[in-house]
Short mmCIF file of C-alpha atoms in Angstrom, two decimals:
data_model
loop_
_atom_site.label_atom_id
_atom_site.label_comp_id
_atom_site.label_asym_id
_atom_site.label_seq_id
_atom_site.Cartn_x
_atom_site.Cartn_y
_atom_site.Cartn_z
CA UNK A 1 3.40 -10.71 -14.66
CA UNK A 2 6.53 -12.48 -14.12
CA UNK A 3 8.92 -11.72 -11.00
CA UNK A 4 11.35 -10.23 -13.78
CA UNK A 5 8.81 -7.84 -14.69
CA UNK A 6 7.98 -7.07 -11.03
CA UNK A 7 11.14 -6.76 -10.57
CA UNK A 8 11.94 -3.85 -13.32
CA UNK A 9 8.37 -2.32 -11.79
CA UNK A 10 10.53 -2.46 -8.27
CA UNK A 11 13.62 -1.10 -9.60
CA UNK A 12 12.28 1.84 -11.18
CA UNK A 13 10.29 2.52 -8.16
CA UNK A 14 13.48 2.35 -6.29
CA UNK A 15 15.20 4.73 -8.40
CA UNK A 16 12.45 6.95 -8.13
CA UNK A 17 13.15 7.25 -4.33
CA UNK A 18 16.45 7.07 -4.31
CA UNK A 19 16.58 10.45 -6.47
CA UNK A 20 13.78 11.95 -4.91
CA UNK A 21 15.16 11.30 -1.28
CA UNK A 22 18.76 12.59 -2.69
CA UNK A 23 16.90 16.13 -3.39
CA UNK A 24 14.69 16.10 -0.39
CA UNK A 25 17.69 15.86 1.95
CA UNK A 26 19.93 18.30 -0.18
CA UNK A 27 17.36 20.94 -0.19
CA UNK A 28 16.90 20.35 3.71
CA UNK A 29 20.65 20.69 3.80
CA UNK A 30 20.69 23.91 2.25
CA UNK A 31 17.50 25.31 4.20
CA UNK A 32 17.51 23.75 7.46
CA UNK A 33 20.14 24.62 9.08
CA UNK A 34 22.99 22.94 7.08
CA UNK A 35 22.95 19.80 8.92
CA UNK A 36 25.60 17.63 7.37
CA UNK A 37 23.96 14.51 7.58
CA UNK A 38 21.25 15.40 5.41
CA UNK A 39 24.00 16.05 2.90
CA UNK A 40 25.54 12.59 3.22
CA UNK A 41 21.93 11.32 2.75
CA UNK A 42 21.78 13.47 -0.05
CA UNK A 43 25.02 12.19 -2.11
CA UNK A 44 24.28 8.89 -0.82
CA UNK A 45 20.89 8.59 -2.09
CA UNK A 46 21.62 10.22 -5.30
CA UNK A 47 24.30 7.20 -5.62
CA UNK A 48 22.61 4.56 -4.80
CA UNK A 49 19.85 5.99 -7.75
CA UNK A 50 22.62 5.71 -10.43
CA UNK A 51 23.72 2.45 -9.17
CA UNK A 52 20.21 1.35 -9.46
CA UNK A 53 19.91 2.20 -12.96
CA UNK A 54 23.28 0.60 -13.81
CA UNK A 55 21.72 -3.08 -11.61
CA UNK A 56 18.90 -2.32 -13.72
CA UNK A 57 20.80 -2.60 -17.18
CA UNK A 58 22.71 -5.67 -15.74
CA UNK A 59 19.60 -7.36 -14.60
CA UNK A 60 17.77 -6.84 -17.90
CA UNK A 61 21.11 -8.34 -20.14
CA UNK A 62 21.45 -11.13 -18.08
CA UNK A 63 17.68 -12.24 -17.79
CA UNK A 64 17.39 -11.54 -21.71
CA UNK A 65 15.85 -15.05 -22.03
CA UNK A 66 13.10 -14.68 -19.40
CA UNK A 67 9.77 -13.86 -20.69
CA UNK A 68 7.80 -11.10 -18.37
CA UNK A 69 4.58 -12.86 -17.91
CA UNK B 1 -5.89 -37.38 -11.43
CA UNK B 2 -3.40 -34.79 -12.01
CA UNK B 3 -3.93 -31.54 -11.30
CA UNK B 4 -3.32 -29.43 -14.44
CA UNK B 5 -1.38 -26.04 -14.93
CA UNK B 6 0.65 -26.63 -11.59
CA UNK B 7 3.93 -26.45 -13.28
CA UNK B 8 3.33 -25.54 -16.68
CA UNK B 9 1.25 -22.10 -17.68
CA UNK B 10 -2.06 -22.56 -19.14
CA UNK B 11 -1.69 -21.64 -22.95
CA UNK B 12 -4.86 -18.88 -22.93
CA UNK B 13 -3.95 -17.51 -19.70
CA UNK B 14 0.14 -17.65 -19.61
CA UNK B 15 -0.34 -18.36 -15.85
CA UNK B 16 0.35 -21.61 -14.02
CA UNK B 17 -1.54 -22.35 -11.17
CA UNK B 18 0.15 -20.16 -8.09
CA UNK B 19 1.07 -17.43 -10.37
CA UNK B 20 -2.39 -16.44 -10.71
CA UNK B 21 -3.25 -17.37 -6.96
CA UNK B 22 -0.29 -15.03 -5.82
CA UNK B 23 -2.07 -12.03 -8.07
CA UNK B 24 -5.03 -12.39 -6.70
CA UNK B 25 -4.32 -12.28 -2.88
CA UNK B 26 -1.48 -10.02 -3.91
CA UNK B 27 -4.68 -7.65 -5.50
CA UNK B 28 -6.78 -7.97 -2.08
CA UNK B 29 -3.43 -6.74 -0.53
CA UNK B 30 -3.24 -4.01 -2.29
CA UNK B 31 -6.62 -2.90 -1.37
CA UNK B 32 -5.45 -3.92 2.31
CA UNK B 33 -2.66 -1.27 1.97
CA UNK B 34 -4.47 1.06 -0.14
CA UNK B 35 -7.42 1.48 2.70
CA UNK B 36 -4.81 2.41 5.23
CA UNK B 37 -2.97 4.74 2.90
CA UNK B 38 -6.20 6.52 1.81
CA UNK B 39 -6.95 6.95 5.91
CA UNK B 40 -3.21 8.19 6.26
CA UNK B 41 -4.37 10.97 4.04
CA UNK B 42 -7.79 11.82 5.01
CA UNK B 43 -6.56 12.13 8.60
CA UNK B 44 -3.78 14.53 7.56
CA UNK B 45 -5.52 16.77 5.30
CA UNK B 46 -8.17 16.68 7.92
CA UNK B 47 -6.17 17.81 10.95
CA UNK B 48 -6.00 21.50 11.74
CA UNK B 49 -2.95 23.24 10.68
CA UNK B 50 -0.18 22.91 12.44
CA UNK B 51 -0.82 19.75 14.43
CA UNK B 52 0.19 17.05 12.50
CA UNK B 53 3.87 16.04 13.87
CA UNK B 54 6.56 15.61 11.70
CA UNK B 55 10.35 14.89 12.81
CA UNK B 56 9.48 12.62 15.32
CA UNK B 57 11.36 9.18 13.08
CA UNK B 58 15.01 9.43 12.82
CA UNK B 59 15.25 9.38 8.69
CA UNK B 60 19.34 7.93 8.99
CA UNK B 61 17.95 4.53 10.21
CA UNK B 62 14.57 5.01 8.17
CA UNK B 63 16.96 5.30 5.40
CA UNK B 64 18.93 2.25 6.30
CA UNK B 65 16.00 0.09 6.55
CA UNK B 66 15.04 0.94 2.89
CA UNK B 67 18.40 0.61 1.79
CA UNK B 68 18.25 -2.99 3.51
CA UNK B 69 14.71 -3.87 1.64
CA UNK B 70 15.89 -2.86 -1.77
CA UNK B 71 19.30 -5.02 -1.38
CA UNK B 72 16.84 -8.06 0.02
CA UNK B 73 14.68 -7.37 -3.39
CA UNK B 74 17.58 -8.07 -5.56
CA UNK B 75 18.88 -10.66 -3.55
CA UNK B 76 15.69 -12.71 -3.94
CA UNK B 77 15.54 -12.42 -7.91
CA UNK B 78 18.82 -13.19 -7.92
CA UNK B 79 17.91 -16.57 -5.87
CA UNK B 80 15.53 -17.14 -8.80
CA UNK B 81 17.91 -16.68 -11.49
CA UNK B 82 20.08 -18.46 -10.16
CA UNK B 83 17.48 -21.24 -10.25
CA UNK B 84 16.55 -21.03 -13.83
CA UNK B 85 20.40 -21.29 -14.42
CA UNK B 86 20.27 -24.67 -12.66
CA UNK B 87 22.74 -23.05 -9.89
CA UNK B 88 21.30 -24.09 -7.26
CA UNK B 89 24.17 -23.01 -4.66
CA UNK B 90 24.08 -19.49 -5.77
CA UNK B 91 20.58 -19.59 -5.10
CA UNK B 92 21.23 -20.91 -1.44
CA UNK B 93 23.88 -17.95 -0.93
CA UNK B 94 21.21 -15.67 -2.02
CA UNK B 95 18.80 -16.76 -0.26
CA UNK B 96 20.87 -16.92 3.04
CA UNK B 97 21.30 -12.93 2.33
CA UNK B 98 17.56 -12.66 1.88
CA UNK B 99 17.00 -13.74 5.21
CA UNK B 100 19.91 -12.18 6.67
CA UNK B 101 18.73 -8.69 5.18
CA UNK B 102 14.78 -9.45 6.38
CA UNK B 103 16.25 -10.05 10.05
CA UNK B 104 18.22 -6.72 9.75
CA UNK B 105 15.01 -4.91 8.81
CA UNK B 106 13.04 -6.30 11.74
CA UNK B 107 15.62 -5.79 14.36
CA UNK B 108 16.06 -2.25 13.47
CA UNK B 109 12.05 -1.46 13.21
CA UNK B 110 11.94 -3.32 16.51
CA UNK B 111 14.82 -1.00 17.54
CA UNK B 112 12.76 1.88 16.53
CA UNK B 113 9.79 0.72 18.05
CA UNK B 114 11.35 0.66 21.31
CA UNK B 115 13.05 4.28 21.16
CA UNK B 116 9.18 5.21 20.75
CA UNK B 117 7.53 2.97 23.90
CA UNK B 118 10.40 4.72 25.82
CA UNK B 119 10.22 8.40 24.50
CA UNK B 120 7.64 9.64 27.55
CA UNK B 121 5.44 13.30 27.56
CA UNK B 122 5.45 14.10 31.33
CA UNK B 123 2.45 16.54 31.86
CA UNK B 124 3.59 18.34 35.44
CA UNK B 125 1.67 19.85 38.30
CA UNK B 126 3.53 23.33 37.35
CA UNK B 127 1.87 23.48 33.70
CA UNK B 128 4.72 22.64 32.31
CA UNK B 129 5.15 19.64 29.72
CA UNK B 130 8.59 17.56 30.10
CA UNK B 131 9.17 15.71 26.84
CA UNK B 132 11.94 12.84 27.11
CA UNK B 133 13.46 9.23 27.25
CA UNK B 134 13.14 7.10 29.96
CA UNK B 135 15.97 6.65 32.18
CA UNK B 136 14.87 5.37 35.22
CA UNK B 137 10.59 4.83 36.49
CA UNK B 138 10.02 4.11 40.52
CA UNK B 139 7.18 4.42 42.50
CA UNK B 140 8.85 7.89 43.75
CA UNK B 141 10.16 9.20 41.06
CA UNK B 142 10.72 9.45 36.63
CA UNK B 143 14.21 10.27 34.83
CA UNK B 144 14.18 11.40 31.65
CA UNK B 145 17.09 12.05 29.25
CA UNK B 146 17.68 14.61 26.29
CA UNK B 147 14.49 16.41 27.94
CA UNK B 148 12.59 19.37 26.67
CA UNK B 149 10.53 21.09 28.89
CA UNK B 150 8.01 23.99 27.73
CA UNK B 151 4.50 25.10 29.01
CA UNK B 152 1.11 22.86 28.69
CA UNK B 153 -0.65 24.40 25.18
CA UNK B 154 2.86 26.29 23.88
CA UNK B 155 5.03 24.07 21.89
CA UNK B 156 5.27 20.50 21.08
CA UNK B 157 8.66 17.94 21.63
CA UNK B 158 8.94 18.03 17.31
CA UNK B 159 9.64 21.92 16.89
CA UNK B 160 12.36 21.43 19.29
CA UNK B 161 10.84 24.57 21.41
CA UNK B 162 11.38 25.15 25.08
CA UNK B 163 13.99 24.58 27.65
CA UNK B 164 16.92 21.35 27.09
CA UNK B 165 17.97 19.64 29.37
CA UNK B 166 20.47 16.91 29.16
CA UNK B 167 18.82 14.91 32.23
CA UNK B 168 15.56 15.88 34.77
CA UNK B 169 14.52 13.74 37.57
CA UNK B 170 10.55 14.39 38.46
CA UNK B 171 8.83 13.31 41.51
CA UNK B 172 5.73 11.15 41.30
CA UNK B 173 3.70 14.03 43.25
CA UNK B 174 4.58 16.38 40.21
CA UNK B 175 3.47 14.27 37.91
CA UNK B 176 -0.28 15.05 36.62
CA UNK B 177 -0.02 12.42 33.58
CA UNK B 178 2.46 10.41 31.67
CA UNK B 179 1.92 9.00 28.46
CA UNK B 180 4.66 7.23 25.93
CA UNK B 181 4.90 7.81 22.62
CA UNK B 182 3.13 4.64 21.81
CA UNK B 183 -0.21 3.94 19.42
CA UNK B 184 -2.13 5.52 21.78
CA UNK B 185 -0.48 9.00 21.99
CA UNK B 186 -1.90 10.59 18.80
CA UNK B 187 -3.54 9.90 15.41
CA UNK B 188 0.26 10.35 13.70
CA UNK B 189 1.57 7.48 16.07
CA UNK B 190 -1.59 5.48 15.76
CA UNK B 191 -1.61 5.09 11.58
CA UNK B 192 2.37 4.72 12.02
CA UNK B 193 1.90 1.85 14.09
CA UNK B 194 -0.96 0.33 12.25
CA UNK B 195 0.90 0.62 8.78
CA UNK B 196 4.33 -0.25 10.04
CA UNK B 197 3.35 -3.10 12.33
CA UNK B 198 1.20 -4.60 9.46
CA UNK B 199 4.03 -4.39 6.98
CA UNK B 200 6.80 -5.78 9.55
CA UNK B 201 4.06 -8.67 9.58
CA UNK B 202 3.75 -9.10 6.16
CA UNK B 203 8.00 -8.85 5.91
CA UNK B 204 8.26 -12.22 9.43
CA UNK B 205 5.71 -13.95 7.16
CA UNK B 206 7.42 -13.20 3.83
CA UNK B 207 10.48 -14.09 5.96
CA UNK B 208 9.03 -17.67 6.97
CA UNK B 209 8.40 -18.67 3.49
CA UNK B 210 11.44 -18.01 2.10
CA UNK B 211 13.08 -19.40 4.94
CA UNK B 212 10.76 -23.19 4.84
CA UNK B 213 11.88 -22.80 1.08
CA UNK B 214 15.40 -22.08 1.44
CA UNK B 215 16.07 -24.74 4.53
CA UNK B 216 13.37 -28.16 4.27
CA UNK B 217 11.28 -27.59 1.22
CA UNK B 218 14.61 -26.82 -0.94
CA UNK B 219 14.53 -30.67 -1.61
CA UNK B 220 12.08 -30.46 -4.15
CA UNK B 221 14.37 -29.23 -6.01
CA UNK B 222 15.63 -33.06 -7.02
CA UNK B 223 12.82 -34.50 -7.21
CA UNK B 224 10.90 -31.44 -9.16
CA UNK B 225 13.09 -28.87 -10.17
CA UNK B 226 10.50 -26.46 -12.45
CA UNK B 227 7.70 -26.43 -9.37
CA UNK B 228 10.36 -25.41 -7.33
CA UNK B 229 11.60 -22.73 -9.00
CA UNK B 230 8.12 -21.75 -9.45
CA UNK B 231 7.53 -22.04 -5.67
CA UNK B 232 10.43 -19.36 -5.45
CA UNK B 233 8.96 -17.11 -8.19
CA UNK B 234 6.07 -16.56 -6.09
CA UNK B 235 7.75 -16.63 -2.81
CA UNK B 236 9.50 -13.13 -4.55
CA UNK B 237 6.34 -12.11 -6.04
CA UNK B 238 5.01 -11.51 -2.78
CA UNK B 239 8.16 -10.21 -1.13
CA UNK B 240 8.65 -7.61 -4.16
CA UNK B 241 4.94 -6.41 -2.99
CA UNK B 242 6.03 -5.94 0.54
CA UNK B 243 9.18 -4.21 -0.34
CA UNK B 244 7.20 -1.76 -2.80
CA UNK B 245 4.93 -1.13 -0.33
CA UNK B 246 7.83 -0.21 1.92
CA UNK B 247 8.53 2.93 -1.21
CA UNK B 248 6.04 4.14 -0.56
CA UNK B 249 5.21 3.96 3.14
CA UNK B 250 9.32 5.48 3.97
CA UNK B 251 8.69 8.94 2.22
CA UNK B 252 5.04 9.08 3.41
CA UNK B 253 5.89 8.69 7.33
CA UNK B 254 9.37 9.48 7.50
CA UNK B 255 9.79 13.09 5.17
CA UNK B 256 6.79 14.25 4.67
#
């Protein structure tokens, strides 16, 4: 497996997280005592999961050429 | 004699040479890892209910540190690309960040690590249990900060039960036993120091690679440009497995 193929595994992974961190900390938001930092996290996390997928696309166009072993 | 398959990839295999040497020590990694995970859980699901701690990390910085891990992932393929694109001062800007970013995530575990060596359980002569950061230690007397106190047996410092107190100054006679919050405290803080220390290892040494590769050994790069890149390739192999592992361990330790 190539690192461009580790990579993708990585990303995904990452994205993964990112959304599933963005509902943990909403949902602790909304029943644990409305903290607002867990909110922040929340919208944050959820971001950073959608700008994951969009490095993703970009990474995948640009190394077009690379094979993945 | 040359050795074969050190640049090139063997046609039945696909591999050269350190691309299959990185899998397999990568593979006895992951059994590494996977031991101490599997001991994370057993010693969970094995401890009574309601004694396993949780909301003793602070999840804000947690969550920094994996933001800072991702960002040093694609840093490091980027280095690589950059490489196979024959531009080889992107890949030194790249690199640079890749370093920058594994310093960051050492200084703030290291940062973490020492809001834990100073966060002190003061078991006092009254019963009572005074749970706090160190402020001040003599041979008369202990000052804690952001202190709760509550009796011996009743609560615990993560349910955020008993008395606050912003400071509380305790006299050496009063004290029965003292204990930090280090490896040593409980089985939570032992497996969160064996898995995190291990990883920030893995993360210097990662670190030191890329560094030798990025400052001395970046000269092979004129004299053989396709082992070098390859050198790189697995230098992010292996930091791609210690930033995975890093997925997994944040939500594991830090929110569940």
């Amino acid at each position: 497996m190539s690192l461009k193929a580790f990579h993708i595994v990585f990303i995904t992974a990452s994205t993964l997280l990112s959304f599933g961190f963005g509902v943990w900390a909403i949902r602790e938001y909304f029943m644990g005592g409305n903290e607002v930092v867990n909110l922040v996290m929340g919208g944050l996390s959820t971001g950073a999961g959608v700008l994951l997928i969009v490095y993703g696309r970009y990474f995948l166009k640009k190394l077009r050429s690379i094979g993945y072993l | 004699m040359d050795i074969p398959y050190v640049v090139h990839p063997r046609p039945d295999t696909g591999l050269y040479n350190a691309k299959l040497g990185i899998w397999l020590f990568l593979a006895s990694e992951v059994m590494l890892f996977g031991a101490l995970f599997s001991s994370y859980i057993l010693l969970r699901i094995g401890a009574p209910a309601g004694t396993w701690p949780h909301g003793l990390l602070n999840i804000p910085i947690g969550t920094v540190n994996t933001l800072v891990l991702i960002t040093s992932s694609i840093t490091v393929v980027l280095a690589w690309a950059s490489l196979k694109l024959n531009q080889f001062d992107r890949f030194k800007k790249f690199q640079a960040a890749t370093l920058i970013l594994a310093l960051m995530f050492v200084g703030i575990k290291s940062f973490e690590y020492h809001d834990k060596f100073t966060h002190y359980e003061v078991v006092m002569m009254d019963g009572n249990v005074a749970d706090g950061h160190l402020v001040e230690k003599t041979d008369e007397h202990v000052t804690l900060k952001h202190v709760q106190v509550f009796p011996l047996g009743e609560g615990n410092a993560w349910d955020h039960q008993g008395e606050h107190k912003e400071e509380l100054r305790i006299e050496r006679s009063q004290i029965k036993k003292m204990e930090n919050y280090g490896p040593w405290h409980n089985t939570y803080l032992a497996i969160y120091f064996t898995l995190t220390a291990l990883h920030a290892l893995h993360v210097i040494g990662g670190a030191i690679v890329i560094g030798y590769l990025w400052g001395p050994g970046s000269k092979m790069w004129k004299t053989d440009p396709e082992r070098f890149t390859n050198r790189i390739e697995v230098s992010g192999l292996f930091w791609h497995f210690v930033d995975l592992v890093w997925i997994f361990l944040f939500p594991v330790l830090y929110l569940l």
